[in-house]
Amino acid sequence: MFKINENYLKLPGSYLFSAIGRKVAAYSQAHPDKKIIRLGIGDVTQPLAPAIIEALHGAVEEMGKAETFHGYAPDQGYEFLRSVIARQDYQDRGCQIAADEIFVSDGAKCDSGNIQEIFSLDNRIAVCDPVYPVYVDSNAMAGRTGSYDAGTGTWSNVIYMPCSMENGFVPSLPEEKPDMIYLCFPNNPTGATITRAQLQEWVDYAIRTGAVILYDAAYEAYISERDVPHSIYECQGARNCAIELRSFSKNAGFTGVRLGFTVVPRDLKCGDVRLHDLWARRHGTKYNGAPYIVQRAGWAVYSEAGRQQLQEQVAYYMENASTIYKGLTEAGYTVSGGINAPYIWLKTPGNMTSWEFFDCLLEQVGVVGTPGSGFGPSGEGYFRLTAFGSHENTAEALDRMKKLTF
Ligand code: MLT
């Protein structure tokens, strides 16, 4: 008789955004006449930029002719894409990252879930609390997180690093020693950022203690302040201790197109084993490369026209962030984030729990957000709104929220 991976049975409920999706679907079925405004999942709403559409069309045409047809993509991604990433995202910022240290994939969510596979099950992970749930769930599925305590919403073998208003939502170095440290800045869900000096402390700590940092920089395009690093490789020594994950979803609207990449520097080693070789081995066995068409679209993100158009798109969303931030502040909410990130993190009013506020918002005014407690115990009493809606819907959501009664 076959056996299942029992680690899956330890997972609490369902994936956060699936649970929200189900609640919203039930509400909308019961109230078909009500217009729901979705500021929950960080899904983009603006169409793909013209430069990207043009590249997609061009690539589709190529696929239709024998001379320019492309079959399986190289495991690690096409050189035309990896080299432009290495140059524009890294070398132009003074980071020594080479094209062959970049692994193109179908998105940062998959990479951030899969990357744990190349590490021993004995490793102890540390995560910010609140945290993007994929880091913890993927380690739980692998059997690295111990047992789940439904009362506290914590795993016995995970080091939680609380991020609160008091520490500006930037965690302190942990007292217990982790082997794998997940950091995400600009942060999902709090929208907080880390300064270069603060991030350097983490890099120094990882080198000192022999830990690896898994750095999720999916939201770097939203950085507006100067001392906020766009990449962990802006810190000295990071090539020896950090892997970086990047996405095309938020900077270029690829949530439905799917493209991302992971940087594994050749200097990053465990003894004399390069993590680069392990990830290359894993990629070669389990992945057949992102589609040519999509990689061509990714390449257009770095073209002059693409960069210009995407800057405008990011600015569009950040105008929403400012609308939400200002509107909620005026309405008396305690608000953070939204300056270098497309997420606004607010304290729930009237001491409501995160889910109570979710229900209240949905039922009273038809606005969907994300309950902070879904991201971890320290998220309780908080709520996340995304800036990825349209201007019209964002403004309407704010008007509606001002009418809430508690
Ligand atoms: C979020 O809402 O946290 C993100 O959209 C999730 C993701 O990027 O996978």
GROMACS .gro file of C-alpha atoms and ligand atoms in nm:
model
  415
    1MET     CA    1   0.000   0.000   0.000
    2PHE     CA    2   0.142   0.335  -0.096
    3LYS     CA    3   0.194   0.601   0.164
    4ILE     CA    4   0.148   0.973   0.131
    5ASN     CA    5   0.379   1.255   0.234
    6GLU     CA    6   0.228   1.303   0.578
    7ASN     CA    7   0.386   1.643   0.612
    8TYR     CA    8   0.097   1.770   0.401
    9LEU     CA    9  -0.145   1.663   0.674
   10LYS     CA   10   0.026   1.895   0.920
   11LEU     CA   11  -0.047   2.201   0.705
   12PRO     CA   12  -0.314   2.427   0.849
   13GLY     CA   13  -0.630   2.480   0.639
   14SER     CA   14  -0.570   2.595   0.285
   15TYR     CA   15  -0.333   2.839   0.120
   16LEU     CA   16  -0.419   3.192   0.236
   17PHE     CA   17  -0.524   3.334  -0.099
   18SER     CA   18  -0.728   3.024  -0.185
   19ALA     CA   19  -0.918   3.063   0.145
   20ILE     CA   20  -0.986   3.429   0.069
   21GLY     CA   21  -1.092   3.342  -0.286
   22ARG     CA   22  -1.347   3.093  -0.154
   23LYS     CA   23  -1.493   3.341   0.098
   24VAL     CA   24  -1.526   3.609  -0.168
   25ALA     CA   25  -1.684   3.365  -0.415
   26ALA     CA   26  -1.943   3.261  -0.155
   27TYR     CA   27  -2.022   3.625  -0.077
   28SER     CA   28  -2.055   3.719  -0.440
   29GLN     CA   29  -2.284   3.422  -0.507
   30ALA     CA   30  -2.506   3.529  -0.219
   31HIS     CA   31  -2.502   3.896  -0.331
   32PRO     CA   32  -2.482   3.889  -0.712
   33ASP     CA   33  -2.589   4.255  -0.735
   34LYS     CA   34  -2.302   4.389  -0.522
   35LYS     CA   35  -1.984   4.520  -0.687
   36ILE     CA   36  -1.684   4.380  -0.504
   37ILE     CA   37  -1.354   4.569  -0.511
   38ARG     CA   38  -1.058   4.335  -0.478
   39LEU     CA   39  -0.754   4.476  -0.303
   40GLY     CA   40  -0.658   4.139  -0.157
   41ILE     CA   41  -0.411   3.929  -0.353
   42GLY     CA   42  -0.128   4.128  -0.508
   43ASP     CA   43  -0.245   4.068  -0.863
   44VAL     CA   44  -0.188   4.339  -1.121
   45THR     CA   45  -0.471   4.494  -1.321
   46GLN     CA   46  -0.306   4.710  -1.587
   47PRO     CA   47  -0.257   4.557  -1.935
   48LEU     CA   48   0.088   4.450  -2.052
   49ALA     CA   49   0.297   4.742  -2.178
   50PRO     CA   50   0.307   4.797  -2.559
   51ALA     CA   51   0.678   4.703  -2.583
   52ILE     CA   52   0.597   4.366  -2.425
   53ILE     CA   53   0.298   4.302  -2.648
   54GLU     CA   54   0.514   4.380  -2.951
   55ALA     CA   55   0.781   4.134  -2.834
   56LEU     CA   56   0.517   3.867  -2.771
   57HIS     CA   57   0.372   3.914  -3.121
   58GLY     CA   58   0.718   3.899  -3.273
   59ALA     CA   59   0.804   3.581  -3.085
   60VAL     CA   60   0.476   3.416  -3.184
   61GLU     CA   61   0.554   3.492  -3.550
   62GLU     CA   62   0.899   3.336  -3.506
   63MET     CA   63   0.742   3.022  -3.363
   64GLY     CA   64   0.531   2.992  -3.678
   65LYS     CA   65   0.828   2.957  -3.914
   66ALA     CA   66   1.062   2.661  -3.936
   67GLU     CA   67   1.374   2.885  -3.957
   68THR     CA   68   1.294   3.073  -3.636
   69PHE     CA   69   1.102   2.808  -3.444
   70HIS     CA   70   1.221   2.732  -3.088
   71GLY     CA   71   1.174   2.402  -2.908
   72TYR     CA   72   1.291   2.333  -2.555
   73ALA     CA   73   1.452   2.637  -2.400
   74PRO     CA   74   1.794   2.604  -2.233
   75ASP     CA   75   1.744   2.488  -1.869
   76GLN     CA   76   1.888   2.804  -1.726
   77GLY     CA   77   1.715   3.041  -1.966
   78TYR     CA   78   1.814   3.204  -2.296
   79GLU     CA   79   2.140   3.392  -2.294
   80PHE     CA   80   1.975   3.702  -2.445
   81LEU     CA   81   1.763   3.736  -2.133
   82ARG     CA   82   2.019   3.633  -1.872
   83SER     CA   83   2.280   3.874  -2.006
   84VAL     CA   84   2.047   4.174  -2.006
   85ILE     CA   85   1.934   4.089  -1.651
   86ALA     CA   86   2.295   4.058  -1.534
   87ARG     CA   87   2.386   4.390  -1.689
   88GLN     CA   88   2.086   4.606  -1.603
   89ASP     CA   89   1.970   4.462  -1.272
   90TYR     CA   90   2.315   4.395  -1.130
   91GLN     CA   91   2.630   4.520  -1.304
   92ASP     CA   92   2.483   4.868  -1.369
   93ARG     CA   93   2.416   4.886  -0.994
   94GLY     CA   94   2.771   4.782  -0.910
   95CYS     CA   95   2.680   4.421  -0.824
   96GLN     CA   96   2.913   4.154  -0.959
   97ILE     CA   97   2.661   3.907  -1.094
   98ALA     CA   98   2.731   3.719  -1.419
   99ALA     CA   99   2.475   3.594  -1.671
  100ASP     CA  100   2.557   3.232  -1.588
  101GLU     CA  101   2.462   3.289  -1.224
  102ILE     CA  102   2.102   3.364  -1.327
  103PHE     CA  103   1.841   3.090  -1.354
  104VAL     CA  104   1.529   3.194  -1.545
  105SER     CA  105   1.206   3.033  -1.428
  106ASP     CA  106   0.830   3.062  -1.448
  107GLY     CA  107   0.807   3.285  -1.142
  108ALA     CA  108   0.935   3.372  -0.799
  109LYS     CA  109   0.656   3.189  -0.619
  110CYS     CA  110   0.772   2.856  -0.765
  111ASP     CA  111   1.137   2.937  -0.703
  112SER     CA  112   1.079   3.045  -0.346
  113GLY     CA  113   0.890   2.722  -0.282
  114ASN     CA  114   1.141   2.501  -0.465
  115ILE     CA  115   1.471   2.645  -0.348
  116GLN     CA  116   1.452   2.467  -0.011
  117GLU     CA  117   1.497   2.134  -0.196
  118ILE     CA  118   1.872   2.183  -0.228
  119PHE     CA  119   1.915   2.211   0.150
  120SER     CA  120   1.928   1.943   0.417
  121LEU     CA  121   1.612   1.861   0.608
  122ASP     CA  122   1.815   1.921   0.925
  123ASN     CA  123   1.839   2.291   0.852
  124ARG     CA  124   1.642   2.526   1.070
  125ILE     CA  125   1.468   2.812   0.891
  126ALA     CA  126   1.410   3.164   1.020
  127VAL     CA  127   1.131   3.377   0.880
  128CYS     CA  128   0.994   3.722   0.943
  129ASP     CA  129   0.661   3.719   1.117
  130PRO     CA  130   0.437   3.817   0.934
  131VAL     CA  131   0.568   3.640   0.624
  132TYR     CA  132   0.476   3.545   0.267
  133PRO     CA  133   0.326   3.199   0.341
  134VAL     CA  134   0.508   3.012   0.062
  135TYR     CA  135   0.842   3.007   0.250
  136VAL     CA  136   0.695   2.833   0.552
  137ASP     CA  137   0.446   2.607   0.374
  138SER     CA  138   0.708   2.474   0.131
  139ASN     CA  139   0.941   2.388   0.419
  140ALA     CA  140   0.650   2.228   0.606
  141MET     CA  141   0.574   2.011   0.301
  142ALA     CA  142   0.936   1.901   0.296
  143GLY     CA  143   0.925   1.810   0.667
  144ARG     CA  144   1.160   2.076   0.798
  145THR     CA  145   0.928   2.271   1.027
  146GLY     CA  146   0.832   2.027   1.307
  147SER     CA  147   0.475   2.026   1.431
  148TYR     CA  148   0.210   2.293   1.393
  149ASP     CA  149   0.043   2.450   1.695
  150ALA     CA  150  -0.298   2.574   1.584
  151GLY     CA  151  -0.334   2.775   1.906
  152THR     CA  152  -0.032   2.995   1.841
  153GLY     CA  153  -0.025   2.952   1.463
  154THR     CA  154   0.342   2.855   1.479
  155TRP     CA  155   0.564   2.561   1.382
  156SER     CA  156   0.786   2.407   1.649
  157ASN     CA  157   1.102   2.408   1.436
  158VAL     CA  158   1.078   2.752   1.278
  159ILE     CA  159   1.248   3.059   1.417
  160TYR     CA  160   1.000   3.345   1.395
  161MET     CA  161   1.142   3.695   1.382
  162PRO     CA  162   0.863   3.931   1.487
  163CYS     CA  163   0.818   4.243   1.278
  164SER     CA  164   0.610   4.502   1.454
  165MET     CA  165   0.549   4.871   1.452
  166GLU     CA  166   0.811   4.900   1.728
  167ASN     CA  167   1.094   4.768   1.510
  168GLY     CA  168   0.964   4.936   1.193
  169PHE     CA  169   0.872   4.588   1.064
  170VAL     CA  170   1.241   4.503   1.022
  171PRO     CA  171   1.342   4.198   1.227
  172SER     CA  172   1.628   4.192   1.477
  173LEU     CA  173   1.900   3.931   1.438
  174PRO     CA  174   1.761   3.613   1.594
  175GLU     CA  175   1.887   3.481   1.927
  176GLU     CA  176   1.858   3.118   1.816
  177LYS     CA  177   2.082   3.028   1.525
  178PRO     CA  178   1.908   2.957   1.194
  179ASP     CA  179   2.068   2.783   0.895
  180MET     CA  180   1.840   2.933   0.629
  181ILE     CA  181   1.710   3.287   0.663
  182TYR     CA  182   1.423   3.409   0.446
  183LEU     CA  183   1.412   3.786   0.397
  184CYS     CA  184   1.182   3.980   0.166
  185PHE     CA  185   1.238   4.351   0.107
  186PRO     CA  186   1.052   4.564   0.012
  187ASN     CA  187   0.839   4.343   0.228
  188ASN     CA  188   0.534   4.143   0.150
  189PRO     CA  189   0.303   4.186   0.342
  190THR     CA  190   0.403   4.493   0.547
  191GLY     CA  191   0.544   4.709   0.267
  192ALA     CA  192   0.840   4.788   0.496
  193THR     CA  193   1.193   4.832   0.367
  194ILE     CA  194   1.540   4.768   0.498
  195THR     CA  195   1.828   5.012   0.460
  196ARG     CA  196   2.155   4.908   0.298
  197ALA     CA  197   2.329   4.931   0.637
  198GLN     CA  198   2.067   4.709   0.802
  199LEU     CA  199   2.090   4.454   0.522
  200GLN     CA  200   2.469   4.455   0.551
  201GLU     CA  201   2.425   4.350   0.917
  202TRP     CA  202   2.228   4.047   0.798
  203VAL     CA  203   2.493   3.958   0.544
  204ASP     CA  204   2.766   3.989   0.807
  205TYR     CA  205   2.560   3.778   1.046
  206ALA     CA  206   2.505   3.506   0.784
  207ILE     CA  207   2.875   3.491   0.704
  208ARG     CA  208   2.966   3.483   1.074
  209THR     CA  209   2.724   3.203   1.156
  210GLY     CA  210   2.740   3.002   0.833
  211ALA     CA  211   2.378   3.065   0.736
  212VAL     CA  212   2.237   3.120   0.389
  213ILE     CA  213   2.002   3.411   0.314
  214LEU     CA  214   1.717   3.355   0.069
  215TYR     CA  215   1.643   3.709  -0.037
  216ASP     CA  216   1.314   3.780  -0.211
  217ALA     CA  217   1.341   4.107  -0.403
  218ALA     CA  218   1.018   4.069  -0.602
  219TYR     CA  219   0.911   4.425  -0.521
  220GLU     CA  220   1.236   4.610  -0.589
  221ALA     CA  221   1.086   4.810  -0.878
  222TYR     CA  222   0.873   4.996  -0.623
  223ILE     CA  223   1.168   5.138  -0.431
  224SER     CA  224   1.158   5.517  -0.428
  225GLU     CA  225   1.407   5.601  -0.151
  226ARG     CA  226   1.781   5.620  -0.204
  227ASP     CA  227   1.927   5.417   0.080
  228VAL     CA  228   1.701   5.118   0.015
  229PRO     CA  229   1.895   4.840  -0.163
  230HIS     CA  230   1.751   4.695  -0.483
  231SER     CA  231   1.954   4.378  -0.444
  232ILE     CA  232   2.125   4.199  -0.158
  233TYR     CA  233   2.439   4.192  -0.375
  234GLU     CA  234   2.478   4.562  -0.304
  235CYS     CA  235   2.611   4.439   0.033
  236GLN     CA  236   2.969   4.328   0.072
  237GLY     CA  237   3.010   3.954   0.104
  238ALA     CA  238   2.659   3.870  -0.016
  239ARG     CA  239   2.797   3.658  -0.301
  240ASN     CA  240   2.919   3.420  -0.033
  241CYS     CA  241   2.595   3.383   0.161
  242ALA     CA  242   2.289   3.485  -0.040
  243ILE     CA  243   2.052   3.365  -0.310
  244GLU     CA  244   1.821   3.626  -0.461
  245LEU     CA  245   1.474   3.570  -0.605
  246ARG     CA  246   1.318   3.806  -0.856
  247SER     CA  247   0.988   3.825  -1.035
  248PHE     CA  248   0.848   3.985  -1.350
  249SER     CA  249   0.498   3.981  -1.201
  250LYS     CA  250   0.500   4.305  -1.013
  251ASN     CA  251   0.741   4.520  -1.216
  252ALA     CA  252   0.606   4.417  -1.556
  253GLY     CA  253   0.258   4.277  -1.490
  254PHE     CA  254   0.350   3.915  -1.571
  255THR     CA  255   0.125   3.751  -1.308
  256GLY     CA  256  -0.059   3.576  -1.590
  257VAL     CA  257   0.243   3.543  -1.821
  258ARG     CA  258   0.479   3.382  -1.565
  259LEU     CA  259   0.847   3.467  -1.554
  260GLY     CA  260   1.103   3.508  -1.278
  261PHE     CA  261   1.462   3.428  -1.198
  262THR     CA  262   1.689   3.319  -0.918
  263VAL     CA  263   2.048   3.429  -0.872
  264VAL     CA  264   2.287   3.174  -0.726
  265PRO     CA  265   2.642   3.314  -0.718
  266ARG     CA  266   2.927   3.074  -0.785
  267ASP     CA  267   3.098   3.185  -0.462
  268LEU     CA  268   2.815   3.047  -0.250
  269LYS     CA  269   2.937   2.716  -0.113
  270CYS     CA  270   2.873   2.458   0.157
  271GLY     CA  271   3.219   2.315   0.217
  272ASP     CA  272   3.345   2.276  -0.136
  273VAL     CA  273   3.002   2.220  -0.292
  274ARG     CA  274   2.864   2.508  -0.497
  275LEU     CA  275   2.494   2.575  -0.446
  276HIS     CA  276   2.496   2.693  -0.807
  277ASP     CA  277   2.573   2.336  -0.920
  278LEU     CA  278   2.296   2.190  -0.704
  279TRP     CA  279   2.036   2.435  -0.834
  280ALA     CA  280   2.156   2.377  -1.191
  281ARG     CA  281   2.117   2.002  -1.136
  282ARG     CA  282   1.770   2.046  -0.994
  283HIS     CA  283   1.669   2.283  -1.274
  284GLY     CA  284   1.801   2.044  -1.539
  285THR     CA  285   1.607   1.751  -1.400
  286LYS     CA  286   1.280   1.914  -1.305
  287TYR     CA  287   1.240   2.209  -1.538
  288ASN     CA  288   1.232   2.252  -1.914
  289GLY     CA  289   1.275   2.625  -1.924
  290ALA     CA  290   1.033   2.916  -1.947
  291PRO     CA  291   0.872   2.943  -2.293
  292TYR     CA  292   1.071   3.126  -2.564
  293ILE     CA  293   0.779   3.362  -2.622
  294VAL     CA  294   0.771   3.459  -2.256
  295GLN     CA  295   1.148   3.504  -2.234
  296ARG     CA  296   1.131   3.736  -2.537
  297ALA     CA  297   0.864   3.934  -2.352
  298GLY     CA  298   1.096   3.942  -2.049
  299TRP     CA  299   1.375   4.073  -2.270
  300ALA     CA  300   1.148   4.360  -2.383
  301VAL     CA  301   1.114   4.464  -2.017
  302TYR     CA  302   1.477   4.579  -2.041
  303SER     CA  303   1.444   4.764  -2.374
  304GLU     CA  304   1.441   5.142  -2.363
  305ALA     CA  305   1.072   5.158  -2.449
  306GLY     CA  306   0.990   4.878  -2.207
  307ARG     CA  307   1.170   5.046  -1.918
  308GLN     CA  308   0.997   5.377  -1.984
  309GLN     CA  309   0.651   5.219  -2.008
  310LEU     CA  310   0.702   5.008  -1.697
  311GLN     CA  311   0.822   5.303  -1.494
  312GLU     CA  312   0.491   5.464  -1.580
  313GLN     CA  313   0.305   5.148  -1.479
  314VAL     CA  314   0.482   5.132  -1.143
  315ALA     CA  315   0.407   5.504  -1.092
  316TYR     CA  316   0.041   5.433  -1.168
  317TYR     CA  317   0.023   5.172  -0.891
  318MET     CA  318   0.220   5.390  -0.652
  319GLU     CA  319  -0.036   5.665  -0.702
  320ASN     CA  320  -0.289   5.414  -0.568
  321ALA     CA  321  -0.058   5.340  -0.276
  322SER     CA  322  -0.051   5.708  -0.195
  323THR     CA  323  -0.431   5.737  -0.230
  324ILE     CA  324  -0.478   5.450   0.014
  325TYR     CA  325  -0.210   5.569   0.255
  326LYS     CA  326  -0.341   5.926   0.269
  327GLY     CA  327  -0.709   5.831   0.268
  328LEU     CA  328  -0.672   5.585   0.553
  329THR     CA  329  -0.452   5.818   0.755
  330GLU     CA  330  -0.711   6.095   0.719
  331ALA     CA  331  -0.979   5.848   0.827
  332GLY     CA  332  -0.785   5.785   1.150
  333TYR     CA  333  -0.621   5.451   1.067
  334THR     CA  334  -0.265   5.367   1.167
  335VAL     CA  335  -0.096   5.295   0.837
  336SER     CA  336   0.249   5.191   0.713
  337GLY     CA  337   0.411   5.068   0.390
  338GLY     CA  338   0.311   5.212   0.054
  339ILE     CA  339   0.625   5.426   0.005
  340ASN     CA  340   0.864   5.171  -0.146
  341ALA     CA  341   0.614   4.891  -0.195
  342PRO     CA  342   0.271   4.833  -0.344
  343TYR     CA  343   0.130   4.715  -0.011
  344ILE     CA  344  -0.031   4.917   0.264
  345TRP     CA  345  -0.034   4.765   0.610
  346LEU     CA  346  -0.289   4.897   0.853
  347LYS     CA  347  -0.385   4.836   1.210
  348THR     CA  348  -0.738   4.700   1.231
  349PRO     CA  349  -0.971   4.948   1.397
  350GLY     CA  350  -1.150   4.890   1.727
  351ASN     CA  351  -0.926   4.599   1.829
  352MET     CA  352  -1.086   4.374   1.571
  353THR     CA  353  -0.902   4.060   1.473
  354SER     CA  354  -0.773   4.054   1.118
  355TRP     CA  355  -1.045   3.814   1.002
  356GLU     CA  356  -1.318   4.012   1.182
  357PHE     CA  357  -1.208   4.318   0.989
  358PHE     CA  358  -1.197   4.114   0.666
  359ASP     CA  359  -1.560   4.007   0.718
  360CYS     CA  360  -1.669   4.355   0.819
  361LEU     CA  361  -1.508   4.511   0.512
  362LEU     CA  362  -1.652   4.252   0.275
  363GLU     CA  363  -2.000   4.245   0.421
  364GLN     CA  364  -2.050   4.615   0.489
  365VAL     CA  365  -1.882   4.773   0.188
  366GLY     CA  366  -1.778   4.494  -0.051
  367VAL     CA  367  -1.403   4.556  -0.030
  368VAL     CA  368  -1.159   4.264  -0.016
  369GLY     CA  369  -0.823   4.286   0.158
  370THR     CA  370  -0.591   4.034   0.321
  371PRO     CA  371  -0.607   3.957   0.692
  372GLY     CA  372  -0.268   4.010   0.855
  373SER     CA  373  -0.296   3.697   1.067
  374GLY     CA  374  -0.291   3.493   0.745
  375PHE     CA  375   0.077   3.587   0.720
  376GLY     CA  376   0.169   3.473   1.072
  377PRO     CA  377   0.084   3.534   1.436
  378SER     CA  378   0.243   3.880   1.450
  379GLY     CA  379   0.013   3.982   1.166
  380GLU     CA  380  -0.288   3.952   1.396
  381GLY     CA  381  -0.461   4.287   1.435
  382TYR     CA  382  -0.328   4.405   1.098
  383PHE     CA  383  -0.464   4.409   0.746
  384ARG     CA  384  -0.306   4.440   0.402
  385LEU     CA  385  -0.439   4.635   0.105
  386THR     CA  386  -0.277   4.622  -0.237
  387ALA     CA  387  -0.213   4.915  -0.467
  388PHE     CA  388  -0.257   4.698  -0.777
  389GLY     CA  389  -0.618   4.801  -0.847
  390SER     CA  390  -0.732   5.063  -1.096
  391HIS     CA  391  -0.738   5.429  -0.986
  392GLU     CA  392  -1.119   5.426  -1.002
  393ASN     CA  393  -1.162   5.115  -0.788
  394THR     CA  394  -0.899   5.226  -0.539
  395ALA     CA  395  -1.068   5.564  -0.491
  396GLU     CA  396  -1.407   5.397  -0.460
  397ALA     CA  397  -1.275   5.145  -0.206
  398LEU     CA  398  -1.143   5.432   0.003
  399ASP     CA  399  -1.478   5.617  -0.013
  400ARG     CA  400  -1.652   5.300   0.092
  401MET     CA  401  -1.409   5.234   0.378
  402LYS     CA  402  -1.471   5.581   0.517
  403LYS     CA  403  -1.836   5.480   0.561
  404LEU     CA  404  -1.757   5.171   0.769
  405THR     CA  405  -1.918   5.152   1.112
  406PHE     CA  406  -1.782   4.936   1.392
  407MLT     C1  407   0.050   3.835  -0.259
  407MLT     O1  408  -0.063   3.883  -0.272
  407MLT     O2  409   0.106   3.821  -0.151
  407MLT     C2  410   0.119   3.794  -0.383
  407MLT     O3  411   0.047   3.825  -0.496
  407MLT     C3  412   0.140   3.653  -0.382
  407MLT     C4  413   0.235   3.612  -0.489
  407MLT     O4  414   0.301   3.694  -0.551
  407MLT     O5  415   0.243   3.492  -0.509
   0.00000   0.00000   0.00000
